[in-house]
Coordinates of N, CA and C in Angstrom, one line a residue:
X1 N 0.8 -1.2 0.0 CA 0.0 0.0 0.0 C 0.9 1.2 0.0
X2 N 1.9 1.2 0.8 CA 2.8 2.4 0.9 C 3.5 2.6 -0.4
X3 N 3.9 1.6 -1.1 CA 4.5 1.7 -2.5 C 3.5 2.3 -3.5
X4 N 2.2 2.0 -3.4 CA 1.2 2.5 -4.3 C 1.0 4.0 -4.0
X5 N 1.3 4.5 -2.8 CA 1.1 5.9 -2.5 C 2.2 6.7 -3.1
X6 N 3.3 6.1 -3.4 CA 4.4 6.9 -3.9 C 4.0 7.6 -5.2
X7 N 4.2 8.9 -5.2 CA 3.9 9.7 -6.4 C 2.4 9.9 -6.8
X8 N 1.6 9.6 -5.9 CA 0.1 9.6 -6.1 C -0.3 11.0 -6.4
X9 N 0.2 12.0 -5.7 CA -0.2 13.4 -5.9 C 0.2 13.9 -7.3
X10 N 1.4 13.5 -7.7 CA 1.9 13.9 -9.1 C 1.0 13.4 -10.2
X11 N 0.4 12.2 -9.9 CA -0.4 11.6 -10.9 C -1.9 12.2 -10.9
X12 N -2.1 13.1 -10.0 CA -3.4 13.7 -9.9 C -4.5 12.9 -9.2
X13 N -4.1 12.0 -8.4 CA -5.1 11.2 -7.6 C -5.2 11.7 -6.2
X14 N -6.4 11.5 -5.7 CA -6.7 11.9 -4.3 C -7.1 10.6 -3.6
X15 N -6.6 10.5 -2.4 CA -7.0 9.3 -1.6 C -7.8 9.9 -0.4
X16 N -9.0 9.3 -0.2 CA -9.9 9.7 0.9 C -10.1 8.4 1.7
X17 N -9.8 8.5 3.0 CA -9.9 7.3 3.9 C -10.6 7.8 5.2
X18 N -11.2 6.8 5.8 CA -11.9 7.2 7.1 C -11.7 6.0 8.1
X19 N -11.6 6.4 9.3 CA -11.5 5.4 10.4 C -12.0 6.0 11.7
X20 N -12.5 5.1 12.5 CA -12.8 5.5 13.9 C -11.8 4.8 14.9
X21 N -10.8 4.2 14.3 CA -9.7 3.6 15.0 C -8.4 4.1 14.6
X22 N -8.1 5.4 14.8 CA -6.8 5.9 14.3 C -5.6 5.3 14.9
X23 N -5.7 4.7 16.1 CA -4.5 4.1 16.7 C -4.1 2.8 15.9
X24 N -4.9 2.3 15.1 CA -4.6 1.1 14.3 C -3.8 1.5 13.0
X25 N -3.7 2.8 12.7 CA -3.0 3.2 11.4 C -1.5 3.0 11.5
X26 N -1.0 2.4 10.5 CA 0.5 2.1 10.5 C 1.2 3.5 10.5
X27 N 2.1 3.7 11.4 CA 2.9 4.9 11.6 C 3.6 5.4 10.3
X28 N 4.0 4.4 9.4 CA 4.7 4.8 8.2 C 3.8 5.5 7.2
X29 N 2.5 5.2 7.3 CA 1.5 5.9 6.5 C 1.5 7.4 6.8
X30 N 1.8 7.7 8.0 CA 1.6 9.1 8.5 C 3.0 9.9 8.4
X31 N 4.0 9.3 7.8 CA 5.3 10.0 7.6 C 5.1 11.1 6.6
X32 N 6.0 12.2 6.8 CA 5.9 13.3 5.9 C 5.9 12.9 4.4
X33 N 5.1 13.6 3.6 CA 5.1 13.4 2.2 C 4.1 12.3 1.7
X34 N 3.6 11.6 2.6 CA 2.6 10.6 2.2 C 1.2 11.1 2.1
X35 N 0.7 11.9 3.1 CA -0.6 12.5 3.1 C -0.4 14.0 3.2
X36 N -1.3 14.7 2.6 CA -1.2 16.2 2.7 C -2.1 16.8 3.8
X37 N -3.1 16.1 4.2 CA -4.0 16.6 5.3 C -4.7 15.5 6.0
X38 N -5.0 15.7 7.2 CA -5.8 14.8 8.0 C -6.9 15.6 8.7
X39 N -8.1 15.1 8.6 CA -9.3 15.9 9.0 C -10.0 15.1 10.1
X40 N -10.4 15.8 11.1 CA -11.3 15.2 12.1 C -12.7 15.7 11.9
X41 N -13.6 14.7 11.7 CA -15.0 15.1 11.5 C -15.7 14.7 12.9
X42 N -16.1 15.8 13.6 CA -16.7 15.6 14.9 C -18.1 15.0 14.9
X43 N -18.6 14.6 16.0 CA -20.0 14.2 16.1 C -20.9 15.3 15.7
X44 N -22.0 15.0 15.0 CA -22.9 16.1 14.5 C -23.5 16.9 15.6
X45 N -23.6 18.2 15.3 CA -24.3 19.2 16.1 C -25.8 19.2 15.7
X46 N -26.6 20.0 16.4 CA -28.0 20.1 16.2 C -28.3 20.2 14.7
X47 N -27.8 21.2 14.1 CA -28.1 21.5 12.7 C -27.7 20.4 11.8
X48 N -26.6 19.7 12.1 CA -26.2 18.5 11.3 C -27.1 17.4 11.5
X49 N -27.5 17.1 12.8 CA -28.4 16.0 13.1 C -29.8 16.3 12.4
X50 N -30.2 17.5 12.5 CA -31.5 17.8 11.8 C -31.4 17.5 10.3
X51 N -30.3 17.9 9.7 CA -30.1 17.6 8.3 C -30.1 16.2 7.9
X52 N -29.4 15.4 8.8 CA -29.3 13.9 8.6 C -30.7 13.3 8.7
X53 N -31.4 13.8 9.8 CA -32.8 13.2 9.9 C -33.7 13.6 8.8
X54 N -33.6 14.8 8.2 CA -34.4 15.2 7.1 C -34.0 14.3 5.9
X55 N -32.8 14.0 5.7 CA -32.4 13.2 4.6 C -32.9 11.7 4.7
X56 N -32.9 11.2 5.9 CA -33.3 9.8 6.1 C -34.9 9.8 6.1
X57 N -35.5 10.9 6.4 CA -37.0 10.9 6.5 C -37.6 11.4 5.2
X58 N -36.8 11.7 4.2 CA -37.2 12.3 2.9 C -38.4 11.5 2.3
X59 N -38.3 10.2 2.3 CA -39.4 9.5 1.6 C -40.4 8.9 2.6
X60 N -40.3 9.2 3.9 CA -41.2 8.7 4.8 C -42.5 9.5 4.9
X61 N -43.7 8.9 5.1 CA -44.9 9.6 5.1 C -45.2 10.3 6.5
X62 N -45.4 11.6 6.4 CA -45.8 12.5 7.5 C -47.1 13.1 7.1
X63 N -47.8 13.7 8.1 CA -49.0 14.4 7.8 C -48.8 15.5 6.7
X64 N -47.8 16.4 7.0 CA -47.4 17.4 6.0 C -45.9 17.8 6.3
X65 N -45.4 18.7 5.5 CA -44.0 19.1 5.6 C -43.8 19.9 6.9
X66 N -44.7 20.7 7.3 CA -44.6 21.4 8.6 C -44.5 20.5 9.8
X67 N -45.4 19.5 9.8 CA -45.4 18.5 10.9 C -44.0 17.8 10.9
X68 N -43.6 17.4 9.7 CA -42.3 16.7 9.6 C -41.2 17.5 10.2
X69 N -41.1 18.8 9.8 CA -40.0 19.6 10.3 C -40.1 19.8 11.8
X70 N -41.3 20.0 12.3 CA -41.4 20.1 13.8 C -41.0 18.9 14.5
X71 N -41.4 17.7 14.0 CA -41.0 16.5 14.7 C -39.5 16.3 14.6
X72 N -38.9 16.5 13.5 CA -37.5 16.2 13.3 C -36.6 17.2 14.1
X73 N -37.1 18.4 14.2 CA -36.3 19.4 15.0 C -36.4 19.0 16.5
X74 N -37.5 18.5 17.0 CA -37.6 18.1 18.3 C -36.7 16.8 18.6
X75 N -36.7 15.9 17.6 CA -35.9 14.7 17.8 C -34.4 15.1 17.7
X76 N -34.0 16.0 16.8 CA -32.6 16.4 16.7 C -32.1 17.0 18.1
X77 N -33.0 17.7 18.8 CA -32.7 18.2 20.1 C -32.4 17.2 21.1
X78 N -33.0 16.0 21.0 CA -32.9 14.9 21.9 C -31.9 13.9 21.5
X79 N -31.1 14.1 20.5 CA -30.2 13.1 20.1 C -28.7 13.6 20.1
X80 N -28.4 14.4 21.1 CA -27.0 14.9 21.2 C -26.0 13.7 21.3
X81 N -25.0 13.8 20.5 CA -24.0 12.7 20.5 C -24.3 11.6 19.6
X82 N -25.5 11.5 19.0 CA -25.8 10.4 18.1 C -25.1 10.6 16.7
X83 N -24.6 9.5 16.2 CA -24.0 9.5 14.9 C -25.0 9.4 13.8
X84 N -24.6 9.6 12.6 CA -25.4 9.4 11.4 C -26.1 8.0 11.4
X85 N -25.3 7.0 11.7 CA -25.7 5.7 11.7 C -26.9 5.4 12.6
X86 N -26.7 6.0 13.8 CA -27.8 5.9 14.9 C -29.0 6.7 14.5
X87 N -28.9 7.8 13.8 CA -30.0 8.6 13.4 C -30.8 7.8 12.3
X88 N -30.1 7.2 11.4 CA -30.7 6.3 10.4 C -31.5 5.2 11.1
X89 N -30.9 4.6 12.0 CA -31.6 3.5 12.8 C -32.8 4.0 13.5
X90 N -32.7 5.3 14.0 CA -33.9 5.9 14.7 C -35.0 6.1 13.7
X91 N -34.8 6.5 12.5 CA -35.8 6.7 11.5 C -36.4 5.3 11.1
X92 N -35.6 4.3 11.0 CA -36.1 3.0 10.7 C -37.0 2.5 11.8
X93 N -36.5 2.6 13.0 CA -37.3 2.2 14.2 C -38.6 2.9 14.3
X94 N -38.6 4.2 14.0 CA -39.9 5.0 14.1 C -40.8 4.5 13.0
X95 N -40.3 4.2 11.9 CA -41.2 3.6 10.8 C -41.8 2.3 11.3
X96 N -41.0 1.4 11.9 CA -41.5 0.2 12.4 C -42.6 0.4 13.5
X97 N -42.3 1.4 14.4 CA -43.3 1.7 15.4 C -44.6 2.2 14.8
X98 N -44.5 3.0 13.8 CA -45.7 3.5 13.1 C -46.5 2.4 12.6
X99 N -45.9 1.4 12.0 CA -46.7 0.3 11.4 C -47.2 -0.6 12.5
X100 N -46.4 -0.9 13.5 CA -46.9 -1.7 14.7 C -48.1 -1.1 15.4
X101 N -48.0 0.2 15.6 CA -49.1 0.9 16.3 C -50.3 1.0 15.3
X102 N -50.0 1.2 14.0 CA -51.1 1.3 13.0 C -51.9 0.1 12.9
X103 N -51.3 -1.1 13.1 CA -52.1 -2.3 13.0 C -52.4 -2.9 14.4
X104 N -52.3 -2.0 15.4 CA -52.6 -2.4 16.7 C -51.7 -3.4 17.3
X105 N -50.5 -3.5 16.9 CA -49.5 -4.5 17.4 C -49.7 -5.9 16.9
X106 N -50.7 -6.1 16.1 CA -51.0 -7.4 15.5 C -50.4 -7.4 14.1
X107 N -49.3 -8.0 13.9 CA -48.6 -8.0 12.6 C -49.4 -8.9 11.6
X108 N -50.1 -9.9 12.1 CA -50.8 -10.8 11.3 C -52.1 -10.1 10.7
X109 N -52.5 -9.0 11.3 CA -53.8 -8.3 10.9 C -53.6 -7.9 9.4
X110 N -54.6 -8.1 8.7 CA -54.6 -7.7 7.2 C -55.1 -6.3 7.2
X111 N -54.5 -5.5 6.4 CA -54.9 -4.1 6.2 C -55.1 -3.9 4.7
X112 N -56.0 -3.0 4.4 CA -56.2 -2.7 3.0 C -55.0 -2.2 2.3
X113 N -54.7 -2.5 1.1 CA -53.5 -2.0 0.4 C -53.4 -0.5 0.3
X114 N -54.6 0.1 0.4 CA -54.6 1.6 0.3 C -54.4 2.3 1.6
X115 N -54.2 1.5 2.7 CA -54.0 2.2 4.0 C -52.6 2.8 4.0
X116 N -52.6 4.1 4.4 CA -51.3 4.8 4.5 C -51.1 5.2 6.0
X117 N -50.0 4.7 6.5 CA -49.6 5.1 7.9 C -48.8 6.4 7.8
X118 N -49.1 7.3 8.8 CA -48.4 8.6 8.9 C -47.5 8.6 10.1
X119 N -46.3 9.0 10.0 CA -45.4 9.1 11.1 C -45.8 10.3 12.0
X120 N -45.7 10.1 13.3 CA -46.1 11.1 14.2 C -44.9 11.2 15.3
X121 N -45.0 12.2 16.1 CA -44.0 12.4 17.1 C -43.9 11.2 18.1
X122 N -45.1 10.6 18.3 CA -45.1 9.4 19.3 C -44.3 8.3 18.7
X123 N -44.2 8.1 17.4 CA -43.4 7.0 16.8 C -41.9 7.2 17.0
X124 N -41.5 8.5 16.9 CA -40.1 8.8 17.1 C -39.8 8.7 18.6
X125 N -40.7 9.1 19.5 CA -40.5 9.0 20.9 C -40.3 7.6 21.3
X126 N -41.2 6.7 20.8 CA -41.1 5.3 21.1 C -39.8 4.7 20.6
X127 N -39.4 5.1 19.4 CA -38.1 4.7 18.8 C -37.0 5.1 19.7
X128 N -37.0 6.4 20.2 CA -36.0 6.8 21.2 C -35.9 5.9 22.4
X129 N -37.1 5.6 22.9 CA -37.1 4.7 24.1 C -36.5 3.3 23.8
X130 N -36.7 2.8 22.6 CA -36.2 1.5 22.2 C -34.7 1.6 22.0
X131 N -34.2 2.6 21.3 CA -32.8 2.7 21.0 C -31.9 3.3 22.0
X132 N -32.4 4.3 22.8 CA -31.5 5.0 23.7 C -30.7 4.1 24.6
X133 N -31.3 3.1 25.2 CA -30.5 2.2 26.1 C -29.4 1.4 25.4
X134 N -29.5 1.3 24.1 CA -28.4 0.5 23.4 C -27.3 1.4 22.9
X135 N -27.4 2.7 23.1 CA -26.4 3.6 22.6 C -25.6 4.2 23.8
X136 N -24.3 4.0 23.8 CA -23.5 4.5 24.9 C -22.9 5.9 24.5
X137 N -23.7 6.9 24.8 CA -23.3 8.3 24.4 C -21.9 8.7 25.0
X138 N -21.7 8.3 26.2 CA -20.4 8.6 26.9 C -19.3 8.0 26.1
X139 N -19.4 6.8 25.7 CA -18.4 6.1 24.9 C -18.2 6.8 23.6
X140 N -19.2 7.2 22.9 CA -19.1 7.9 21.6 C -18.3 9.2 21.8
X141 N -18.6 9.9 22.9 CA -17.9 11.2 23.2 C -16.4 10.9 23.5
X142 N -16.1 9.8 24.2 CA -14.7 9.4 24.5 C -14.0 9.1 23.3
X143 N -14.6 8.3 22.4 CA -14.0 7.9 21.1 C -13.7 9.2 20.3
X144 N -14.7 10.1 20.2 CA -14.5 11.3 19.5 C -13.3 12.2 20.0
X145 N -13.2 12.2 21.3 CA -12.1 13.0 22.0 C -10.8 12.3 21.6
X146 N -10.8 10.9 21.7 CA -9.6 10.2 21.3 C -9.1 10.5 19.9
X147 N -10.1 10.5 19.0 CA -9.8 10.8 17.6 C -9.3 12.2 17.4
X148 N -9.9 13.2 18.1 CA -9.5 14.6 18.1 C -8.1 14.7 18.6
X149 N -7.7 14.0 19.7 CA -6.4 14.1 20.2 C -5.4 13.5 19.3
X150 N -5.7 12.4 18.6 CA -4.8 11.7 17.7 C -4.6 12.7 16.5
X151 N -5.6 13.3 15.9 CA -5.4 14.2 14.8 C -4.6 15.3 15.2
X152 N -4.8 15.9 16.4 CA -4.0 17.0 16.9 C -2.5 16.7 17.0
X153 N -2.3 15.5 17.6 CA -0.9 15.0 17.7 C -0.2 14.9 16.4
X154 N -0.9 14.3 15.4 CA -0.3 14.0 14.1 C -0.1 15.3 13.4
X155 N -1.0 16.3 13.5 CA -0.8 17.6 12.9 C 0.5 18.3 13.4
X156 N 0.7 18.2 14.7 CA 1.9 18.8 15.3 C 3.2 18.0 14.9
X157 N 3.1 16.7 14.9 CA 4.3 15.9 14.7 C 4.7 15.9 13.2
X158 N 3.8 15.9 12.3 CA 4.1 15.7 10.9 C 3.9 17.0 10.1
X159 N 3.1 17.9 10.6 CA 2.9 19.2 10.0 C 1.7 19.1 8.9
X160 N 0.7 18.3 9.2 CA -0.4 18.2 8.3 C -1.1 19.6 8.3
X161 N -1.8 19.9 7.2 CA -2.7 21.0 7.2 C -3.9 20.6 8.0
X162 N -4.4 21.5 8.8 CA -5.6 21.2 9.6 C -6.8 21.8 8.9
X163 N -7.8 20.9 8.7 CA -9.1 21.3 8.1 C -10.2 21.1 9.1
X164 N -9.9 20.9 10.4 CA -11.0 20.6 11.4 C -11.4 21.8 12.1

């Protein structure tokens, strides 16, 4: 891999890589001249979480756009420290809750094919109740701090450009 990186910039290629385990990166990869920058992408803030939720809920059925925005803003406020992956899982779980509550918890119940279930705040709240115990927010913040410290150390040691 290191041999393949030789002269990559001169050939006009860009390498983009991502990890949440920077301590596992081979030190030789981080030697001067191999990479031009290293970037830390922090956990999403409110605005970012709201945008992620909007993206994942784009095709989901809500009463109307105003209701959708109101619900997603409220959920974004309650998901401090959640990653994109967990926010996606939250939308999926809210959809499952909508269907479960829509058919009265009886999965075997037949519904008309024209029945449309609408997502409501209660579905997201139920999804939060289901998922919150499985997400260790403290651990996510500790990992984020570890990554931030690693990036800072490498910037100082090797002289990377800082884009964070």
